Coordinates of C-alpha atoms in Angstrom, one line a residue:
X11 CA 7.2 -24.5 14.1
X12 CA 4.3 -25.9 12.4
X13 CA 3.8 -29.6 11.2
X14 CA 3.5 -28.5 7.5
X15 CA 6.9 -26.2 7.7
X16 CA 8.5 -29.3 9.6
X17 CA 7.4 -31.2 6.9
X18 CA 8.9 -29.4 4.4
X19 CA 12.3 -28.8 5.8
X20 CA 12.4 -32.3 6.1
X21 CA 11.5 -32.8 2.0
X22 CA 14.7 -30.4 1.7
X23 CA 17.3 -32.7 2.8
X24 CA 16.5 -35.1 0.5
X25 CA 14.3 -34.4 -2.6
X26 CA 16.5 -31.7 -4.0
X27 CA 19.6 -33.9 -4.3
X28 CA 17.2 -36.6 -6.2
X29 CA 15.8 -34.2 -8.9
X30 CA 18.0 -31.4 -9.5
X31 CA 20.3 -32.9 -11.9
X32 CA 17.0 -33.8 -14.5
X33 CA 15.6 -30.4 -13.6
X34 CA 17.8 -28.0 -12.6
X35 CA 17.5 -25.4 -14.9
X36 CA 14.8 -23.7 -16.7
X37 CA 15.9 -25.6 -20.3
X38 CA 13.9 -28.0 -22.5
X39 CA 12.0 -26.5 -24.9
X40 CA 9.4 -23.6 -24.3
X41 CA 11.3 -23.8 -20.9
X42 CA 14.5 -22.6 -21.9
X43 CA 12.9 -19.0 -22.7
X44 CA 11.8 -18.2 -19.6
X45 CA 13.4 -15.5 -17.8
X46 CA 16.3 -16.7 -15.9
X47 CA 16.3 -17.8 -12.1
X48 CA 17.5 -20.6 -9.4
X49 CA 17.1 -24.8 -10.1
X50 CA 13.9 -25.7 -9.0
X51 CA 12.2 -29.0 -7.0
X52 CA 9.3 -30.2 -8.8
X53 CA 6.0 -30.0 -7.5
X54 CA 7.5 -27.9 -4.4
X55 CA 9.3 -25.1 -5.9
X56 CA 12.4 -22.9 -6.4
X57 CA 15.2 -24.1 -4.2
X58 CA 16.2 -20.8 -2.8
X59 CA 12.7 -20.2 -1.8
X60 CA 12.5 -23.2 0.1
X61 CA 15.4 -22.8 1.6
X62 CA 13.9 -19.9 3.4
X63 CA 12.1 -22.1 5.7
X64 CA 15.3 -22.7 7.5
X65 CA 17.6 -19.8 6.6
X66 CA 14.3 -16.5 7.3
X67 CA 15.9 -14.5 4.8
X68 CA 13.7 -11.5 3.8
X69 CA 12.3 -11.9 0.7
X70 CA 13.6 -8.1 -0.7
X71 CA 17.4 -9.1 0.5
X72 CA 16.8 -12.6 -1.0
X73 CA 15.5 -11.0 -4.6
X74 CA 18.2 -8.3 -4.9
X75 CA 20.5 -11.3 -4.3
X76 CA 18.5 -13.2 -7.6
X77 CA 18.7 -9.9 -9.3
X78 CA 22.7 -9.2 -9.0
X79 CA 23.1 -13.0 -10.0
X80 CA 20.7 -13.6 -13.0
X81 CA 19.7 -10.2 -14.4
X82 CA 17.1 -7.5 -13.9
X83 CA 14.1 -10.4 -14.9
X84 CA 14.0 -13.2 -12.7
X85 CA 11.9 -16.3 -12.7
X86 CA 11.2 -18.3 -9.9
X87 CA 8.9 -21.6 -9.1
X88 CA 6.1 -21.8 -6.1
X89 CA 5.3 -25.0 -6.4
X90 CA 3.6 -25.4 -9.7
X91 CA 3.4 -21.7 -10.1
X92 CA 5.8 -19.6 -12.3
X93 CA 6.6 -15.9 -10.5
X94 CA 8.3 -13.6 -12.5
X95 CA 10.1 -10.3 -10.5
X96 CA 11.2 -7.7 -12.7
X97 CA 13.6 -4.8 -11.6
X98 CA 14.2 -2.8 -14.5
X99 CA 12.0 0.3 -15.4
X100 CA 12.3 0.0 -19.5
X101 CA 11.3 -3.9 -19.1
X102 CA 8.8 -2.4 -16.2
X103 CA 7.4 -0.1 -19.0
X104 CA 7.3 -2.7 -21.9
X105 CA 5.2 -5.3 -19.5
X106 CA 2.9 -2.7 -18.2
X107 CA 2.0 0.3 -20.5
X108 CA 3.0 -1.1 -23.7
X109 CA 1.8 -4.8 -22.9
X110 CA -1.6 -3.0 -22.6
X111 CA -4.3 -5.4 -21.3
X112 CA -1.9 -8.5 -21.0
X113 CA -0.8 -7.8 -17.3
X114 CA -4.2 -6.5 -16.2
X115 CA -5.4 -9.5 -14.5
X116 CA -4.8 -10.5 -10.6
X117 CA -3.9 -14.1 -9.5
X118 CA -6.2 -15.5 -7.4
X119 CA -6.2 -15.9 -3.7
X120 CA -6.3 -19.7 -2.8
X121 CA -7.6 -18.9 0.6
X122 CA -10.3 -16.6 -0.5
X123 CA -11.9 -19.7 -2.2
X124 CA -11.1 -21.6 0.9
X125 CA -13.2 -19.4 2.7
X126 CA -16.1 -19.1 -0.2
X127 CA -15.5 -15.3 -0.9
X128 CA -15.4 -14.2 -4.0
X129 CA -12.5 -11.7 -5.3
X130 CA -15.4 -8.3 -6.2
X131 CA -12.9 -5.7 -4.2
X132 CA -10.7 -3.5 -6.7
X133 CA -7.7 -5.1 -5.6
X134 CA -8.0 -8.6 -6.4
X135 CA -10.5 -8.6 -8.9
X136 CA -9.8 -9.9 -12.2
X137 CA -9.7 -7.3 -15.4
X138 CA -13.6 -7.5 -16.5
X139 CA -16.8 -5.9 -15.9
X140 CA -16.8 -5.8 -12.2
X141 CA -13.2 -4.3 -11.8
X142 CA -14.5 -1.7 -14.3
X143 CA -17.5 -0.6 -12.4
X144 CA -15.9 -1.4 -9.0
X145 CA -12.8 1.3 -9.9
X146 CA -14.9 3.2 -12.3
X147 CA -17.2 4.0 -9.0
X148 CA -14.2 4.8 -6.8
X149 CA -12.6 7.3 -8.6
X150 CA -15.7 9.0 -10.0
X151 CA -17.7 9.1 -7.0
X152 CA -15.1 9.5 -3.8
X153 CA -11.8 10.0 -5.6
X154 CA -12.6 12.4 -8.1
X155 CA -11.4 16.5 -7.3
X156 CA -14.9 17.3 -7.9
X157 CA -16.2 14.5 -4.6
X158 CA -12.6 15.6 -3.1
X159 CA -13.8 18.8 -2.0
X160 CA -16.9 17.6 -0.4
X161 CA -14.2 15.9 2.7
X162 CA -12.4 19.2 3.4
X163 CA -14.0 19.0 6.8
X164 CA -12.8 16.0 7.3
X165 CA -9.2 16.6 7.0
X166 CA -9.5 19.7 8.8
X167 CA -10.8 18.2 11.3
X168 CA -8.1 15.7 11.1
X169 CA -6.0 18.3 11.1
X170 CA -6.6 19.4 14.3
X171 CA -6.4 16.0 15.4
X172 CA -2.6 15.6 14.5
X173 CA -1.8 18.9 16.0
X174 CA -3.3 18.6 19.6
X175 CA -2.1 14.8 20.0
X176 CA 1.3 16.0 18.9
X177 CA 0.8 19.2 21.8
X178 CA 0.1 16.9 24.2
X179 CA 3.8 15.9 25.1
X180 CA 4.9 19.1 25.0
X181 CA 8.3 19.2 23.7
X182 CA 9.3 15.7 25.2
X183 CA 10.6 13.0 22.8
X184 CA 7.5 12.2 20.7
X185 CA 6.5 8.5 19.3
X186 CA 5.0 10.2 16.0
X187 CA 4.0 7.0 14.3
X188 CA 1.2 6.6 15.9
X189 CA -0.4 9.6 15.9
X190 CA 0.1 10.2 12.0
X191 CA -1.4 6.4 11.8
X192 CA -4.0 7.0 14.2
X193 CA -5.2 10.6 12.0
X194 CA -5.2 8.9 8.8
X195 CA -6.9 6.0 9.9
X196 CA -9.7 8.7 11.6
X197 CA -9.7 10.3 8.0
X198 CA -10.0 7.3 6.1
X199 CA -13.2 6.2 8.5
X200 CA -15.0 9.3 7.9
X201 CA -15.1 9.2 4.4
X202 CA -15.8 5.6 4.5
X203 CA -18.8 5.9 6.8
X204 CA -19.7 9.8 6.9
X205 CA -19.5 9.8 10.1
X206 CA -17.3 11.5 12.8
X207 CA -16.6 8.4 15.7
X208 CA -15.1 8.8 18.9
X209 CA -11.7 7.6 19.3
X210 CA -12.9 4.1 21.3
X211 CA -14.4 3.1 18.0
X212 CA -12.0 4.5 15.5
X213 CA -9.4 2.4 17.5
X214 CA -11.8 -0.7 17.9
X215 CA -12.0 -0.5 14.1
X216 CA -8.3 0.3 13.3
X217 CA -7.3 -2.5 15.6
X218 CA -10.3 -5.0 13.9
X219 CA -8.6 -4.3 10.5
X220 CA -4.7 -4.6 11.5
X221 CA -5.3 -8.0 12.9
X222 CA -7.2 -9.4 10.0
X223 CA -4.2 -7.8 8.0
X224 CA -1.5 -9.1 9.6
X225 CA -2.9 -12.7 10.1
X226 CA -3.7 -13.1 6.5
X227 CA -0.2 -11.9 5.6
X228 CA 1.6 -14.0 7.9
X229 CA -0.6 -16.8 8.4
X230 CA -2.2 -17.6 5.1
X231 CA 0.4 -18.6 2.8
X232 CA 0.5 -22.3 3.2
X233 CA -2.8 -22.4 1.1
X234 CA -1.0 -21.3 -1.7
X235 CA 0.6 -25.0 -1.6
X236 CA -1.5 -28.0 -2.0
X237 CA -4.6 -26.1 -0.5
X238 CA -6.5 -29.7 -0.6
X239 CA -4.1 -30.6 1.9
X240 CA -3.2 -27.7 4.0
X241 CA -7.1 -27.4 4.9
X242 CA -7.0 -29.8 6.5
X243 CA -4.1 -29.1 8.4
X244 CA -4.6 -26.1 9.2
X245 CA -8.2 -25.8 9.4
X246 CA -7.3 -23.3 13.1
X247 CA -6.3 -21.2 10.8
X248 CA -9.5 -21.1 8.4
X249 CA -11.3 -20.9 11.9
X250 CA -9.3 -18.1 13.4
X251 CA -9.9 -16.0 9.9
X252 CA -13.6 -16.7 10.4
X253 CA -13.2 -15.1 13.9
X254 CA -11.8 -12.4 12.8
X255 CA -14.1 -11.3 9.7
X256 CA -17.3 -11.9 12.0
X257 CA -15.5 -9.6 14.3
X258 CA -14.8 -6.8 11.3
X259 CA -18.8 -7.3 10.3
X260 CA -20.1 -6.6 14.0
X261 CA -18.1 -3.3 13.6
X262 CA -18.8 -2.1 9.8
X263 CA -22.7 -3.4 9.3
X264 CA -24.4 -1.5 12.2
X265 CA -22.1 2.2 10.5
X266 CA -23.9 0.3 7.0
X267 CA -26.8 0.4 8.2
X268 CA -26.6 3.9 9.8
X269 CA -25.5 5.3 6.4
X270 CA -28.4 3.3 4.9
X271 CA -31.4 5.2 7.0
X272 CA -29.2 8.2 6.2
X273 CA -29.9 8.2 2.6
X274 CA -33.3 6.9 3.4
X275 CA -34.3 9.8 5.0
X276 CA -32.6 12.4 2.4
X277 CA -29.7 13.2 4.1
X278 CA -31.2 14.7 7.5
X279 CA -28.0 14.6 10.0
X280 CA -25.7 16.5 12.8
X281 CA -23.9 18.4 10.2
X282 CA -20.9 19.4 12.7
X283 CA -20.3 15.0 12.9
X284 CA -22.0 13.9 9.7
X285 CA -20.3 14.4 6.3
X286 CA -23.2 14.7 3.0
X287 CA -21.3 12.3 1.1
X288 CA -19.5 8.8 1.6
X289 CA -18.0 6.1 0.3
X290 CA -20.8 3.7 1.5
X291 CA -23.0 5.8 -0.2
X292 CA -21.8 5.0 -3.5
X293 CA -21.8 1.2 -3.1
X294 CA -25.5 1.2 -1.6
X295 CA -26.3 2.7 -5.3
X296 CA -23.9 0.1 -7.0
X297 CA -25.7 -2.5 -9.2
X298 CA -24.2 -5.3 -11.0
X299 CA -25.3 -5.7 -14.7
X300 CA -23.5 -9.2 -15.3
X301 CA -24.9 -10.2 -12.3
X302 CA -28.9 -9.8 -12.8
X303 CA -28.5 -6.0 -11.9
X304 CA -28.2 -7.2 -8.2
X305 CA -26.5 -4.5 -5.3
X306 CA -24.0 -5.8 -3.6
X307 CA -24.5 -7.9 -0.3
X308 CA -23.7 -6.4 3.0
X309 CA -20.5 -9.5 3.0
X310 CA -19.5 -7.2 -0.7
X311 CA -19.8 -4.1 0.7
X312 CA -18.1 -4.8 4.4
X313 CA -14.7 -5.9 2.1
X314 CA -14.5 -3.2 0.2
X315 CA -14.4 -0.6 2.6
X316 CA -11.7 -2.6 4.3
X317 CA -9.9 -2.5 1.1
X318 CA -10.2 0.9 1.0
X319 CA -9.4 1.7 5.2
X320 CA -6.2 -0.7 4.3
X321 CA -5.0 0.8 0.9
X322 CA -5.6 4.8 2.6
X323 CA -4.0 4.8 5.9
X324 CA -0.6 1.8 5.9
X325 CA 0.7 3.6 2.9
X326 CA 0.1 7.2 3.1
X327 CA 1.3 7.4 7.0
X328 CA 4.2 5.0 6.1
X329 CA 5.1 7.8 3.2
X330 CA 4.9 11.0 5.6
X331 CA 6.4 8.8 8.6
X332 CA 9.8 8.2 6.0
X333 CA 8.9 12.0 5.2
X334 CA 9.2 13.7 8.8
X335 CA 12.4 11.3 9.2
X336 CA 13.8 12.5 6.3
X337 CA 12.9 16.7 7.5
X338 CA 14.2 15.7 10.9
X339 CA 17.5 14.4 9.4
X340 CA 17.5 17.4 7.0
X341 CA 17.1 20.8 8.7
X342 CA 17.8 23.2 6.3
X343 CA 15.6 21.3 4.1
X344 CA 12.9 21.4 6.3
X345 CA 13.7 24.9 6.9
X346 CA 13.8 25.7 3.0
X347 CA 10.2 24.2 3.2
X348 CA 9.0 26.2 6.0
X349 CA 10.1 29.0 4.2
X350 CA 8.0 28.4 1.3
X351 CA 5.1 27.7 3.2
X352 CA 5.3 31.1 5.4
X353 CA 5.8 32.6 2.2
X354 CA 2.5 31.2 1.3
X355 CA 0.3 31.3 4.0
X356 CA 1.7 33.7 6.5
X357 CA 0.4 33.3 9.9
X358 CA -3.2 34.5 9.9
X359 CA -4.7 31.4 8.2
X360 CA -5.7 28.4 10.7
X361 CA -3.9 26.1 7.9
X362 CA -2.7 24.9 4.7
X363 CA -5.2 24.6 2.5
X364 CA -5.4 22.2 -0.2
X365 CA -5.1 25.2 -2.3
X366 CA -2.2 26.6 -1.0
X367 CA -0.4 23.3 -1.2
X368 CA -1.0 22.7 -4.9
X369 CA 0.8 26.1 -5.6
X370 CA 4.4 25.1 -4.0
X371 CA 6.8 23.3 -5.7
X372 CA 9.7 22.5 -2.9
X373 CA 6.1 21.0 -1.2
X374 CA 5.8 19.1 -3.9
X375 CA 9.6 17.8 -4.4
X376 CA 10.0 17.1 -0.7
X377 CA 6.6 14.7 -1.4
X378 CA 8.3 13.2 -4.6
X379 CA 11.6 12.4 -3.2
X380 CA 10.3 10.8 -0.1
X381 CA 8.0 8.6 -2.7
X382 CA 11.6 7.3 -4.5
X383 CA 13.6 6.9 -2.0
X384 CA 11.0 5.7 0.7
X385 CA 8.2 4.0 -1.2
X386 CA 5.1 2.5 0.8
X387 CA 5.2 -0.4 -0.9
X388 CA 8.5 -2.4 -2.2
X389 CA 6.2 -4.4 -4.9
X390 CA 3.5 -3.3 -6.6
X391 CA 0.7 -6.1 -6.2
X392 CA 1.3 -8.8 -8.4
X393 CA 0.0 -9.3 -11.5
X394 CA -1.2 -12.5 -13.5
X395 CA -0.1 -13.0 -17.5
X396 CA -3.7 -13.3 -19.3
X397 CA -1.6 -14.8 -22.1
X398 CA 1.7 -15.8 -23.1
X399 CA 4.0 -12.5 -23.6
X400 CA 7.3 -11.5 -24.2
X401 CA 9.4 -9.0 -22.4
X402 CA 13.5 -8.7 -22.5
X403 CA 13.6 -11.6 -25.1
X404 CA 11.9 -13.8 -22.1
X405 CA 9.1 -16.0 -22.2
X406 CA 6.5 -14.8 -19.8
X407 CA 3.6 -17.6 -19.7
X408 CA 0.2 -17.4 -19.8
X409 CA -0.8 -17.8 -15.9
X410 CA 2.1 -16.3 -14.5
X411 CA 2.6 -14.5 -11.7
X412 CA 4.8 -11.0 -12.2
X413 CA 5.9 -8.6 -9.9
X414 CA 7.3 -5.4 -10.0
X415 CA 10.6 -3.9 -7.7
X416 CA 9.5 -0.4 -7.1
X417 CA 12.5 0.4 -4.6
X418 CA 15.1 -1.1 -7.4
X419 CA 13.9 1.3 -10.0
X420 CA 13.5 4.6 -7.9
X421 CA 16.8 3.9 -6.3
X422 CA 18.9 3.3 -9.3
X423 CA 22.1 4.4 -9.5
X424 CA 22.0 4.6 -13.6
X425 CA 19.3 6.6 -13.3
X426 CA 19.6 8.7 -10.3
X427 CA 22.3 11.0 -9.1
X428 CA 23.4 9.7 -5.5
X429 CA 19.9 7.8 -5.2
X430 CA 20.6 7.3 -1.4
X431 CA 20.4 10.8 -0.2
X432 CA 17.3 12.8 0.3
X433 CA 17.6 15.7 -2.4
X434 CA 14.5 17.4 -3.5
X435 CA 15.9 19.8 -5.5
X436 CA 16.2 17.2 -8.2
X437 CA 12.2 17.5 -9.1
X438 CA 13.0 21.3 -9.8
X439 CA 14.1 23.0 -12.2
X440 CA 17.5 21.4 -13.8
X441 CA 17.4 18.6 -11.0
X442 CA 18.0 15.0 -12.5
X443 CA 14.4 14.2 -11.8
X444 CA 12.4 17.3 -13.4
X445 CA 9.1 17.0 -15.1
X446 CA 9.2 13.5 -13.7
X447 CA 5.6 11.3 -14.6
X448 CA 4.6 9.1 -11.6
X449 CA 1.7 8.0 -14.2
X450 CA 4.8 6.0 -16.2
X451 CA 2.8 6.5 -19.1
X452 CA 5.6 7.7 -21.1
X453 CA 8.5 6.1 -19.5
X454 CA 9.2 4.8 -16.0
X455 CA 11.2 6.7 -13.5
X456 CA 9.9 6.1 -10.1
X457 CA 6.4 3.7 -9.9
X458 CA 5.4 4.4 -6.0
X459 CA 1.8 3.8 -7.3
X460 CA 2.2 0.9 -10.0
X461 CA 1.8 1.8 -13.5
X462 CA -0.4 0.9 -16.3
X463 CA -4.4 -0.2 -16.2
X464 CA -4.3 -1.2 -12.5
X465 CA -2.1 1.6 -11.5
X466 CA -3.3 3.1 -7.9
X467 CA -7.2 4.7 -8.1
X468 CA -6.2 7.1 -5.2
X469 CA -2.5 8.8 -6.6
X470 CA -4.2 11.9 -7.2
X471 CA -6.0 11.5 -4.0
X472 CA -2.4 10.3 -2.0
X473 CA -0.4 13.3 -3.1
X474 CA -2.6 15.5 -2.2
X475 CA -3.1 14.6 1.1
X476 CA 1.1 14.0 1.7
X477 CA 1.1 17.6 0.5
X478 CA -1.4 18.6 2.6
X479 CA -0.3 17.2 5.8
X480 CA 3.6 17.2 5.1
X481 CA 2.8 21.2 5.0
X482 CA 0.4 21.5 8.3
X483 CA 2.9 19.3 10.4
X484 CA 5.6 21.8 9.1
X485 CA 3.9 24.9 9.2
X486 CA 3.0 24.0 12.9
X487 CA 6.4 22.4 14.8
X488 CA 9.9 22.5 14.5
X489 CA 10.8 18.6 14.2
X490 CA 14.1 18.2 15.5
X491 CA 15.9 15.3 15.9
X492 CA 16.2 13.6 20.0
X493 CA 20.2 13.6 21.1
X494 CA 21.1 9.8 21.5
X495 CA 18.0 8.5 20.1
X496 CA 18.7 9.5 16.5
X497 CA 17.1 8.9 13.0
X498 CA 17.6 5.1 11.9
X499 CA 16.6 4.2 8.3
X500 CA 16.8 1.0 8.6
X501 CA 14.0 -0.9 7.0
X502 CA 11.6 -3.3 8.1
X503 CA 8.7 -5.1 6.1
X504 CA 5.3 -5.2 7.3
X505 CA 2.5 -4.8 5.3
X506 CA 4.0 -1.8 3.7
X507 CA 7.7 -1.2 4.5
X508 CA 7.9 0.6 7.6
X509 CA 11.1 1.8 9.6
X510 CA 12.3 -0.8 11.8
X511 CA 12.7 2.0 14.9
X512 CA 9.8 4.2 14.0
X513 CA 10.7 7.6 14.8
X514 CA 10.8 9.7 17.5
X515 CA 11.0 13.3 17.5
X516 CA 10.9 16.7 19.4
X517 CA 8.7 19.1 18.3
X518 CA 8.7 22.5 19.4
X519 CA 5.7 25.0 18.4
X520 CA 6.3 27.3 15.6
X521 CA 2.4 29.0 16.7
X522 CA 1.3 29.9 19.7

């Protein structure tokens, strides 16, 4: 255990009994409007979320908990910071769509200034100019159906992929997880870079990026709490995070570079490896006007295609790896489905087409079910209050962090006909969850891709390829489900929220 945590435990014993009876509650004042929540140490935090340092109760199981006791709006103290968790979708909607601009902001990242990097990624930076562009660029120039059609290649190729690392095992018990991570993460590189890698550097790359990951998920916290301090004691960790983002540059500035003599030279490439458009491409082009009209630096460009390898591949294999579970679990739905797609397609075509997805609806329900009951993501990323606001008669104050339950609100029994059970008809036709919006722009139902002005740049781009591959991986194998090593659906949090015993299945060939 380390000497901060030790620390800490150690304040615990004594500090709470000292203050809580002058500061227990959140009255006094402005205070006593904020949104209701555990008694709170000063300078150190909420109680309960200290607490965890000796209890390691998961932070979802810990929330619902809050949730149950206090309400659907919950306020909670880390260390000087107020964080606000909301899990109702009418408050959800009144903070987000109807709070226009006043949630649009990020909190910053104490360790990003800590390592003197500055927050110009889509993710994490704040609602200005530079967002605007940054997104604006995304969606327009890669994102956009227009751009979309220009990586059909790509997934066909991708495609193929899947389907011959899935042959392999014949029908022996299959580890599925990672081949579905392994194609999306091939998919994600190629419209990054434009080019087609071999598998020793798509994995070099893929396994480059999930260490960064997890080690600023799991390591980087303590910054968040007197980062004057924690620097100093745990400067390893600055060092090890320095390691690993010289590592990720010797990897993504020479595929840069490549891309830059690429455009250089108009284009001139292997067309069977090379695609004629990338993502690099349009932020080589990218000039910021606040900023003198400067491009951005190679350190700009290198985080923002991580950003956009990490938001494409964790969440959209974690959706069709809860998808295939569910279709294992399920075989007359999965059957229904093939159905649909024979219907389609027939058995002439080498495979779905994008078109051919787009034009069935039990496709398209199996995709949206999957998506409530199994989002990637539990929380939206958080959002920062650009000014004091109101939402459910609660005070939510300028500065404050506020978060977003996805699961709660696509899971809720009020609102959802036996929410735990994986029923796609209820996205057709006089099902509970017809016409649904994932937009949430008139209402909230299900948020799997956030709502609002920083809702996800890529939904359009997600669903399409869930369709597209949920359909292929169909359309090619019988998944059936291995005798004594059955579906579990247990949960388990990683960066997205994965199934604790990812799953195994048999496939059997539908094509010869």
């Amino acid at each position: 255990m380390d000497t901060w945590y030790v620390a800490l435990a150690a304040t615990l014993v004594v500090v709470p009994f000292l203050w809580l009876t002058l500061f227990g509650g959140n009255g006094g004042g402005k205070r006593g409007r904020l949104p209701p929540g555990p008694p709170a140490v000063p300078f150190l935090g909420s109680v309960v979320l200290l607490s965890r340092v000796l209890t390691d109760v998961e932070p979802e199981l810990l929330l619902q908990r809050l949730i149950d006791r206090y309400g659907p709006i919950v306020s909670l103290r880390m260390g000087s910071r107020v964080s606000v968790f909301v899990a109702d979708r009418h408050l959800a909607h009144k903070a987000l769509v109807e709070g226009g601009a006043a949630l649009a902001d990020r909190p910053s990242v104490p360790a990003s200034r800590l390592l003197g990097e500055n927050d110009n990624i889509i993710t994490r930076a704040g609602y200005g100019p530079v967002w605007r562009l940054l997104r604006r660029n995304l969606v327009s120039e890669t994102l956009h159906p227009s751009r979309a059609r220009m990586f059909a290649p790509a997934r066909s190729w991708v495609h193929r992929v899947i389907v011959d690392k899935l042959r392999e095992s014949g029908q022996a018990p299959h580890d599925a997880m990672d081949t579905i991570q392994y194609a999306m993460f091939c998919l994600l590189v190629n419209m990054c870079f434009g080019e087609r890698l071999d598998e020793g550097m798509v994995r070099s790359i893929e396994d480059a990026q999930r260490d960064l990951l997890i080690y600023i998920t799991s390591q980087m916290a303590v910054f968040a709490y007197f980062p004057a301090i924690t620097k100093h004691l745990f400067r390893g960790r600055l060092e090890k995070i320095y390691g690993l983002r010289r590592r990720q540059r010797e990897l993504f500035l020479p595929l840069i570079n490549a891309r830059r003599e690429y455009k250089k030279h108009g284009g001139e490439a292997n067309k069977e490896t090379t695609l004629e458009h990338s993502y690099v491409d349009t932020l080589l082009d990218i000039k910021l006007p606040d900023e003198g009209n400067r491009a951005l630096t190679d350190d700009e460009i290198i985080k923002l295609c991580s950003e956009f390898l990490n938001a494409g591949t964790d969440t959209t294999s974690t959706a069709l790896q809860w998808i295939m579970a569910e279709l294992v679990k399920n075989p007359a739905i999965q059957e229904k489905l093939r159905d649909e797609i024979t219907a389609k397609t027939g058995d002439d075509q080498p495979e779905v087409s994008e078109e051919d997805a787009h034009d069935m609806p039990y496709l398209r329900a199996v995709v949206l079910e999957g998506l409530r009951k199994h989002p990637p993501g539990h929380f939206v990323l958080p959002h920062r209050a650009a000014e004091d606001m109101e939402v459910g008669g609660y005070l939510i104050p300028k500065g404050a962090t506020v978060n977003f339950m996805v699961a709660e609100m696509g899971r809720d029994e009020q609102e959802w006909k036996k929410p735990m059970e994986f029923i796609p008809e209820r996205f057709l036709p006089g099902g509970d969850g017809e016409g649904v919006d994932v937009t949430g722009s008139k209402g909230i139902r299900m948020m799997p891709f956030g709502v609002g002005r920083r809702i996800c740049a890529g939904l359009s781009f997600a669903m399409n390829h869930l369709e597209y591959f949920v359909a292929n991986m169909v359309r090619e194998f019988e998944w059936k489900e291995v005798a004594g090593d059955e579906v579990d659906f247990a949960e388990k949090r990683e960066f997205t929220t994965v199934m604790a015993k990812p799953l195994r299945a048999r496939l059997v060939p539908r094509r010869t």
